Short mmCIF file of C-alpha atoms and ligand atoms in Angstrom, two decimals:
data_model
loop_
_atom_site.label_atom_id
_atom_site.label_comp_id
_atom_site.label_asym_id
_atom_site.label_seq_id
_atom_site.Cartn_x
_atom_site.Cartn_y
_atom_site.Cartn_z
CA MET A 1 -78.20 15.83 -3.30
CA LEU A 2 -75.34 16.47 -1.06
CA GLY A 3 -75.74 14.62 2.14
CA SER A 4 -74.16 15.66 5.54
CA GLY A 5 -72.11 12.54 5.64
CA GLU A 6 -70.82 12.78 2.05
CA ARG A 7 -68.75 15.79 2.00
CA SER A 8 -67.46 16.87 -1.51
CA SER A 9 -63.76 16.45 -1.17
CA ALA A 10 -62.88 19.98 -2.28
CA ARG A 11 -63.00 22.20 0.56
CA VAL A 12 -65.47 25.21 0.54
CA LEU A 13 -64.39 27.93 2.82
CA PHE A 14 -66.65 30.75 4.21
CA THR A 15 -65.49 33.77 5.80
CA GLY A 16 -66.87 37.14 6.50
CA ASP A 17 -66.09 40.88 7.69
CA ARG A 18 -68.42 43.50 8.82
CA PRO A 19 -67.80 46.67 6.93
CA ASN A 20 -67.63 48.74 10.23
CA GLY A 21 -64.53 50.66 8.95
CA PRO A 22 -61.34 50.13 6.79
CA MET A 23 -59.30 46.90 7.80
CA HIS A 24 -56.28 47.10 9.99
CA LEU A 25 -53.20 44.98 10.78
CA GLY A 26 -55.06 42.88 13.36
CA HIS A 27 -57.51 42.02 10.52
CA TYR A 28 -54.47 41.00 8.22
CA VAL A 29 -52.77 38.72 10.76
CA GLY A 30 -56.09 37.38 12.24
CA SER A 31 -57.86 36.54 9.07
CA ILE A 32 -56.90 37.89 5.58
CA ARG A 33 -53.42 36.19 5.67
CA ASN A 34 -55.07 32.93 6.15
CA ARG A 35 -57.41 33.70 3.25
CA LEU A 36 -54.52 34.29 0.92
CA ALA A 37 -52.98 31.01 2.15
CA CYS A 38 -56.23 29.22 1.37
CA GLN A 39 -56.62 30.58 -2.17
CA GLY A 40 -56.31 27.84 -4.67
CA GLN A 41 -57.18 25.14 -2.38
CA GLY A 42 -60.86 24.79 -3.15
CA GLU A 43 -63.58 27.40 -3.33
CA GLN A 44 -63.44 30.32 -0.98
CA TYR A 45 -66.34 32.90 -0.38
CA ILE A 46 -65.66 36.01 1.59
CA MET A 47 -68.58 37.83 2.56
CA ILE A 48 -68.70 41.74 3.23
CA ALA A 49 -71.55 41.57 5.85
CA ASP A 50 -73.33 44.81 5.33
CA HIS A 51 -76.83 43.51 6.61
CA LEU A 52 -74.91 42.19 9.63
CA ALA A 53 -73.36 45.48 10.28
CA LEU A 54 -76.64 47.02 10.67
CA THR A 55 -76.90 45.29 14.09
CA ASP A 56 -74.64 48.01 15.64
CA ASN A 57 -74.91 50.80 12.93
CA ILE A 58 -78.70 51.64 12.44
CA ASP A 59 -77.86 55.23 13.20
CA ASP A 60 -75.84 55.46 10.16
CA PRO A 61 -76.31 53.01 7.48
CA GLY A 62 -74.65 55.11 4.89
CA SER A 63 -71.33 54.62 6.61
CA ILE A 64 -71.64 50.91 6.12
CA ALA A 65 -72.03 51.43 2.36
CA ARG A 66 -69.00 53.55 2.05
CA ASN A 67 -66.93 51.14 4.05
CA VAL A 68 -67.82 48.36 1.69
CA VAL A 69 -65.69 50.01 -1.00
CA GLU A 70 -62.84 50.33 1.55
CA VAL A 71 -63.04 46.68 2.60
CA GLY A 72 -63.19 45.60 -1.01
CA LEU A 73 -59.88 48.00 -1.58
CA ASP A 74 -58.42 46.21 1.24
CA TYR A 75 -59.10 42.85 -0.14
CA LEU A 76 -57.37 43.65 -3.60
CA ALA A 77 -54.56 45.53 -1.84
CA THR A 78 -53.65 42.48 0.25
CA GLY A 79 -53.88 40.10 -2.75
CA ILE A 80 -57.35 38.57 -2.51
CA ASP A 81 -57.70 37.49 -6.16
CA PRO A 82 -61.21 37.46 -7.34
CA ARG A 83 -60.33 34.48 -9.83
CA LEU A 84 -59.31 32.40 -6.86
CA SER A 85 -61.93 33.69 -4.18
CA THR A 86 -65.37 34.96 -4.55
CA PRO A 87 -65.68 38.13 -2.49
CA PHE A 88 -69.18 39.60 -2.44
CA ILE A 89 -71.56 41.86 -0.58
CA GLN A 90 -74.20 40.32 1.57
CA SER A 91 -77.34 42.33 0.69
CA THR A 92 -76.91 41.61 -3.15
CA VAL A 93 -77.56 37.97 -2.50
CA LEU A 94 -81.21 37.96 -1.46
CA GLU A 95 -81.31 34.22 -0.92
CA LEU A 96 -79.35 34.60 2.07
CA ALA A 97 -82.24 36.43 3.74
CA ALA A 98 -84.68 33.91 2.34
CA LEU A 99 -82.72 31.09 3.80
CA THR A 100 -82.68 32.82 7.09
CA THR A 101 -86.26 32.89 7.27
CA LEU A 102 -86.61 29.29 6.30
CA TYR A 103 -84.08 28.35 9.29
CA MET A 104 -85.58 30.59 11.88
CA ASN A 105 -87.85 28.06 13.54
CA LEU A 106 -85.21 25.20 13.66
CA VAL A 107 -83.84 26.55 16.93
CA SER A 108 -85.44 27.89 20.02
CA ALA A 109 -84.85 31.49 21.08
CA SER A 110 -83.56 30.36 24.28
CA TYR A 111 -80.86 28.45 22.31
CA ILE A 112 -79.90 31.72 20.91
CA LEU A 113 -79.98 33.43 24.04
CA GLU A 114 -77.56 31.07 25.61
CA ASN A 115 -74.76 31.27 23.11
CA PRO A 116 -71.72 32.63 24.84
CA THR A 117 -70.15 34.37 21.73
CA LYS A 118 -73.31 36.22 21.30
CA ASN A 119 -73.68 37.18 25.00
CA GLU A 120 -70.12 38.51 25.09
CA GLU A 121 -70.87 40.42 22.03
CA VAL A 122 -74.11 42.08 23.45
CA SER A 123 -72.38 43.09 26.60
CA ARG A 124 -69.29 44.26 24.70
CA ARG A 125 -71.26 46.51 22.70
CA GLY A 126 -73.03 47.87 25.81
CA PHE A 127 -76.66 47.52 24.61
CA GLY A 128 -77.75 46.36 27.92
CA ASP A 129 -81.52 45.25 27.74
CA ASP A 130 -81.99 47.51 24.66
CA ALA A 131 -79.91 45.30 22.16
CA PRO A 132 -81.91 45.36 18.67
CA ALA A 133 -83.50 41.95 17.60
CA GLY A 134 -81.03 41.63 14.79
CA MET A 135 -78.28 41.11 17.43
CA PHE A 136 -80.05 37.91 18.29
CA THR A 137 -81.29 36.77 14.82
CA TYR A 138 -78.15 37.15 13.35
CA SER A 139 -77.03 33.86 14.70
CA VAL A 140 -79.44 32.27 12.33
CA SER A 141 -78.61 34.46 9.35
CA GLN A 142 -74.98 33.36 9.71
CA VAL A 143 -76.18 29.86 9.19
CA ALA A 144 -77.73 30.98 5.92
CA ASP A 145 -74.46 32.75 4.90
CA ILE A 146 -72.35 29.65 5.58
CA THR A 147 -74.76 26.83 4.28
CA ALA A 148 -75.85 28.69 1.15
CA PHE A 149 -72.35 27.92 -0.26
CA ASP A 150 -72.24 24.35 1.09
CA ALA A 151 -69.44 25.56 3.13
CA ASP A 152 -67.90 22.78 5.02
CA SER A 153 -65.00 24.86 6.74
CA VAL A 154 -65.36 28.07 8.50
CA PRO A 155 -62.00 29.60 9.54
CA VAL A 156 -62.56 31.64 12.72
CA GLY A 157 -60.86 32.69 15.96
CA THR A 158 -61.38 30.76 19.17
CA ASP A 159 -63.89 33.16 20.41
CA GLN A 160 -66.26 32.65 17.42
CA VAL A 161 -66.13 28.77 17.61
CA PRO A 162 -69.57 28.58 19.57
CA LEU A 163 -71.35 30.73 16.91
CA VAL A 164 -70.20 27.98 14.22
CA GLU A 165 -71.20 25.25 16.62
CA PHE A 166 -74.52 27.02 16.63
CA SER A 167 -74.75 26.62 12.88
CA ALA A 168 -73.93 22.92 12.96
CA HIS A 169 -76.58 22.13 15.59
CA LEU A 170 -79.12 24.11 13.35
CA VAL A 171 -78.10 22.28 10.31
CA ARG A 172 -78.26 18.86 12.09
CA ALA A 173 -81.88 19.81 13.39
CA PHE A 174 -82.77 20.57 9.69
CA ASN A 175 -81.32 17.40 8.32
CA GLU A 176 -82.92 15.18 10.83
CA ARG A 177 -86.20 16.83 10.04
CA PHE A 178 -86.14 17.06 6.22
CA GLY A 179 -83.37 14.89 5.07
CA PRO A 180 -79.52 15.27 4.65
CA VAL A 181 -79.58 18.28 2.17
CA ILE A 182 -77.47 20.67 3.98
CA VAL A 183 -73.55 20.39 4.58
CA VAL A 184 -72.84 20.57 8.36
CA PRO A 185 -70.23 23.18 8.80
CA ARG A 186 -67.21 22.98 10.83
CA ALA A 187 -65.04 25.70 12.56
CA VAL A 188 -61.44 25.46 11.78
CA VAL A 189 -59.19 27.60 13.99
CA PRO A 190 -56.05 28.32 11.89
CA PRO A 191 -52.68 29.22 13.39
CA MET A 192 -53.21 32.95 13.32
CA GLY A 193 -51.84 35.83 15.06
CA ARG A 194 -53.33 38.34 17.38
CA LEU A 195 -51.66 41.67 17.33
CA PRO A 196 -52.05 44.11 20.36
CA GLY A 197 -53.16 47.46 19.84
CA THR A 198 -50.31 50.38 19.52
CA ASP A 199 -51.24 51.35 22.99
CA GLY A 200 -50.59 48.00 24.47
CA ARG A 201 -54.02 46.85 25.04
CA PRO A 202 -54.13 43.06 23.96
CA LYS A 203 -56.51 43.63 21.13
CA MET A 204 -56.48 45.96 18.01
CA GLY A 205 -59.73 47.67 17.24
CA LYS A 206 -61.35 50.43 15.49
CA SER A 207 -63.43 51.32 18.53
CA LEU A 208 -60.47 51.16 20.66
CA GLY A 209 -58.57 53.86 18.79
CA ASN A 210 -55.48 51.73 18.79
CA ALA A 211 -55.29 50.43 15.32
CA ILE A 212 -52.88 50.72 12.47
CA TYR A 213 -54.99 50.65 9.06
CA LEU A 214 -53.78 48.89 5.90
CA SER A 215 -54.85 52.26 4.43
CA ASP A 216 -52.84 54.52 6.86
CA ALA A 217 -50.49 57.06 5.19
CA PRO A 218 -46.64 56.56 6.03
CA ASP A 219 -46.74 59.55 8.10
CA THR A 220 -49.69 58.18 10.29
CA VAL A 221 -47.91 54.79 10.56
CA ARG A 222 -44.63 56.36 11.59
CA GLU A 223 -46.53 58.43 14.34
CA LYS A 224 -48.38 55.56 15.61
CA ILE A 225 -45.51 53.14 15.70
CA LEU A 226 -42.95 55.61 17.32
CA GLY A 227 -45.36 56.17 19.90
CA MET A 228 -46.09 52.46 20.56
CA ALA A 229 -46.33 51.05 24.07
CA THR A 230 -43.50 48.60 24.82
CA ARG A 231 -45.53 46.60 27.53
CA LEU A 232 -48.87 44.93 27.21
CA THR A 233 -51.28 46.59 29.47
CA GLY A 234 -51.88 44.54 32.61
CA THR A 235 -48.30 42.65 32.62
CA PRO A 236 -46.42 43.51 35.55
CA ASP A 237 -43.13 45.43 35.47
CA GLY A 238 -40.10 43.18 35.66
CA GLU A 239 -38.11 40.95 33.34
CA PHE A 240 -38.43 41.54 29.65
CA ASP A 241 -40.54 38.92 28.00
CA PRO A 242 -40.73 38.91 24.24
CA ALA A 243 -44.08 36.94 24.39
CA VAL A 244 -45.88 39.82 25.85
CA SER A 245 -43.95 42.62 24.15
CA PRO A 246 -45.93 44.67 21.78
CA PRO A 247 -42.98 45.79 19.50
CA PHE A 248 -41.95 42.08 19.41
CA LEU A 249 -45.22 40.57 18.70
CA TYR A 250 -45.30 43.11 15.61
CA LEU A 251 -41.81 42.08 14.66
CA ARG A 252 -42.82 38.29 14.76
CA GLU A 253 -45.49 39.01 12.43
CA PHE A 254 -44.17 41.35 10.11
CA HIS A 255 -40.33 40.87 10.14
CA PRO A 256 -39.26 39.04 7.08
CA ASP A 257 -36.25 37.53 8.95
CA SER A 258 -36.80 35.48 12.08
CA ALA A 259 -33.04 35.13 13.04
CA GLU A 260 -32.84 38.99 12.75
CA VAL A 261 -35.69 39.44 15.41
CA ASP A 262 -33.82 36.75 17.70
CA ALA A 263 -30.79 39.10 17.44
CA LEU A 264 -32.82 42.37 18.15
CA GLU A 265 -34.39 40.30 21.14
CA GLU A 266 -30.89 39.48 22.51
CA ARG A 267 -29.76 43.27 22.11
CA TYR A 268 -33.13 44.59 23.76
CA ARG A 269 -32.71 42.19 26.60
CA SER A 270 -29.22 43.23 27.32
CA GLY A 271 -29.96 47.16 27.11
CA VAL A 272 -28.01 47.62 23.97
CA LEU A 273 -31.13 48.40 21.82
CA SER A 274 -33.21 51.28 23.28
CA ASP A 275 -37.08 51.51 23.10
CA ASP A 276 -36.93 53.92 20.55
CA ALA A 277 -34.56 51.90 18.20
CA LEU A 278 -36.75 49.06 18.83
CA ARG A 279 -39.92 50.97 17.61
CA ARG A 280 -37.75 51.95 14.55
CA ALA A 281 -37.18 48.45 13.89
CA VAL A 282 -40.80 47.78 14.01
CA LEU A 283 -41.70 50.69 11.62
CA ASP A 284 -39.03 49.08 9.08
CA ALA A 285 -40.71 45.72 9.35
CA VAL A 286 -44.40 46.99 9.21
CA GLU A 287 -43.61 49.46 6.24
CA THR A 288 -41.79 46.50 4.27
CA PHE A 289 -45.27 44.96 4.60
CA LEU A 290 -47.45 47.94 4.00
CA GLY A 291 -45.52 49.68 1.23
CA PRO A 292 -46.50 47.39 -1.37
CA VAL A 293 -50.15 46.97 0.04
CA ARG A 294 -50.40 50.79 0.02
CA ASP A 295 -49.34 51.01 -3.74
CA ARG A 296 -51.76 48.34 -4.81
CA ARG A 297 -54.35 50.15 -3.03
CA ARG A 298 -53.69 53.47 -4.47
CA ALA A 299 -54.01 51.92 -7.90
CA TYR A 300 -57.35 50.47 -7.29
CA ALA A 301 -58.54 53.54 -5.30
CA ASP A 302 -58.49 55.72 -8.46
CA ASP A 303 -60.91 53.32 -10.07
CA PRO A 304 -63.55 52.46 -7.33
CA ALA A 305 -65.91 51.23 -10.35
CA GLN A 306 -63.43 48.33 -10.69
CA VAL A 307 -63.73 47.23 -6.98
CA MET A 308 -67.47 47.37 -7.35
CA ALA A 309 -67.29 45.36 -10.46
CA MET A 310 -65.28 42.75 -8.62
CA LEU A 311 -67.78 42.56 -5.80
CA HIS A 312 -70.75 42.43 -8.26
CA GLU A 313 -69.20 39.78 -10.29
CA GLY A 314 -68.55 37.84 -6.95
CA GLY A 315 -72.18 38.39 -6.06
CA ASP A 316 -73.39 36.95 -9.33
CA ARG A 317 -71.40 33.74 -8.67
CA ALA A 318 -72.52 33.67 -5.00
CA ARG A 319 -76.23 34.31 -6.02
CA ALA A 320 -76.09 31.34 -8.34
CA LYS A 321 -74.96 29.02 -5.66
CA ALA A 322 -77.10 30.55 -3.08
CA ALA A 323 -80.21 30.05 -5.33
CA ALA A 324 -79.53 26.40 -5.96
CA THR A 325 -79.34 25.79 -2.02
CA TYR A 326 -82.53 27.73 -1.44
CA ASP A 327 -84.34 25.64 -3.92
CA ARG A 328 -83.03 22.44 -2.64
CA VAL A 329 -84.02 23.54 0.96
CA LYS A 330 -87.42 24.56 0.08
CA ALA A 331 -88.04 21.27 -1.95
CA ALA A 332 -86.71 19.27 1.33
CA MET A 333 -89.20 21.20 3.33
CA GLY A 334 -92.05 20.62 0.93
CA LEU A 335 -92.52 24.02 0.07
CA ARG A 336 -93.49 23.56 -3.39
CA TYR A 337 -96.25 25.03 -5.35
CA PRO A 338 -97.40 23.99 -8.69
N1 LIG B 1 -69.38 37.12 12.30
C1 LIG B 1 -68.54 37.95 11.38
C2 LIG B 1 -68.25 39.42 12.21
O1 LIG B 1 -68.99 39.53 12.80
C3 LIG B 1 -68.89 38.10 10.04
C4 LIG B 1 -69.84 36.89 9.50
C5 LIG B 1 -70.98 36.83 8.93
C6 LIG B 1 -69.56 35.45 9.40
N2 LIG B 1 -71.60 35.78 8.54
C7 LIG B 1 -70.57 34.89 8.96
C8 LIG B 1 -68.38 34.81 9.87
C9 LIG B 1 -70.71 33.42 8.90
C10 LIG B 1 -68.31 33.51 9.73
C11 LIG B 1 -69.70 32.65 9.39
O2 LIG B 1 -67.50 40.11 11.63
#
């Protein structure tokens, strides 16, 4: 039995992605890059959260299924290695839904309703009073996702920390009641980047229409970057500040040589480098990164069966672990039948 105080020394990391669409550069700097850095440092589960994606896609569940393959391709194209990580599809591990049911009565509905991450999401998606019940219960299903794998570390952005704290709270409530059988997860906020959209809004997003996708063709990337905003929305006109300059934020993430970026900064500040020349430097840097990603993606895209095989093999490994946790949790609760 693995107690909450006696963590196994090897870290178990858990992260998830909603298959709302293909992944973009913002996902790369905000999450995928950290996963690549963590590969080989312990177990790493990477879940494509198709059940979760239903919360805001119930009008078109088929689009979620199609995007699962795209996300799987994005994983392989960026270097997620199924020998070092376990990528899988949420709905193929039924034990996650079963664990959710067991956990559902350990927190009050009002505790769910007061979670700031959750409330921000409900208002951002513009549901008003019509938010589907799944928008609220998924806080509990996330606890199942994380704990099924004995994950002790959940890398997230700062905005998601309250949801991981929600998980830790529920796990402690369980362990106090039924004994120390579930690992208490902890949010880790790795140093990760956040890329503004090509329109200068601070966040890149599919629904914002300002994203550069890992799967974009060279012409598309070119068009997006050569039209990129040189100022972050909402920042006042005035002295050039590289910290809030979209082109420089991209260069800092993707240019292989930071001394060169320093030099570009100086030339831009003094007016020697034009906006257009700056955007071309961004294009070069982004293409240096995207070129090999695109090549790997193309190699796998011709063989979607290979992508699905990877996700199903991951699903088999994930299911084995989740089933063991589910049995342990049920037994601790005394749900045993002769
Ligand atoms: N919350 C993530 C998203 O909205 C995906 C996700 C599902 C997740 N279950 C999780 C993240 C558990 C961390 C832990 O995209």
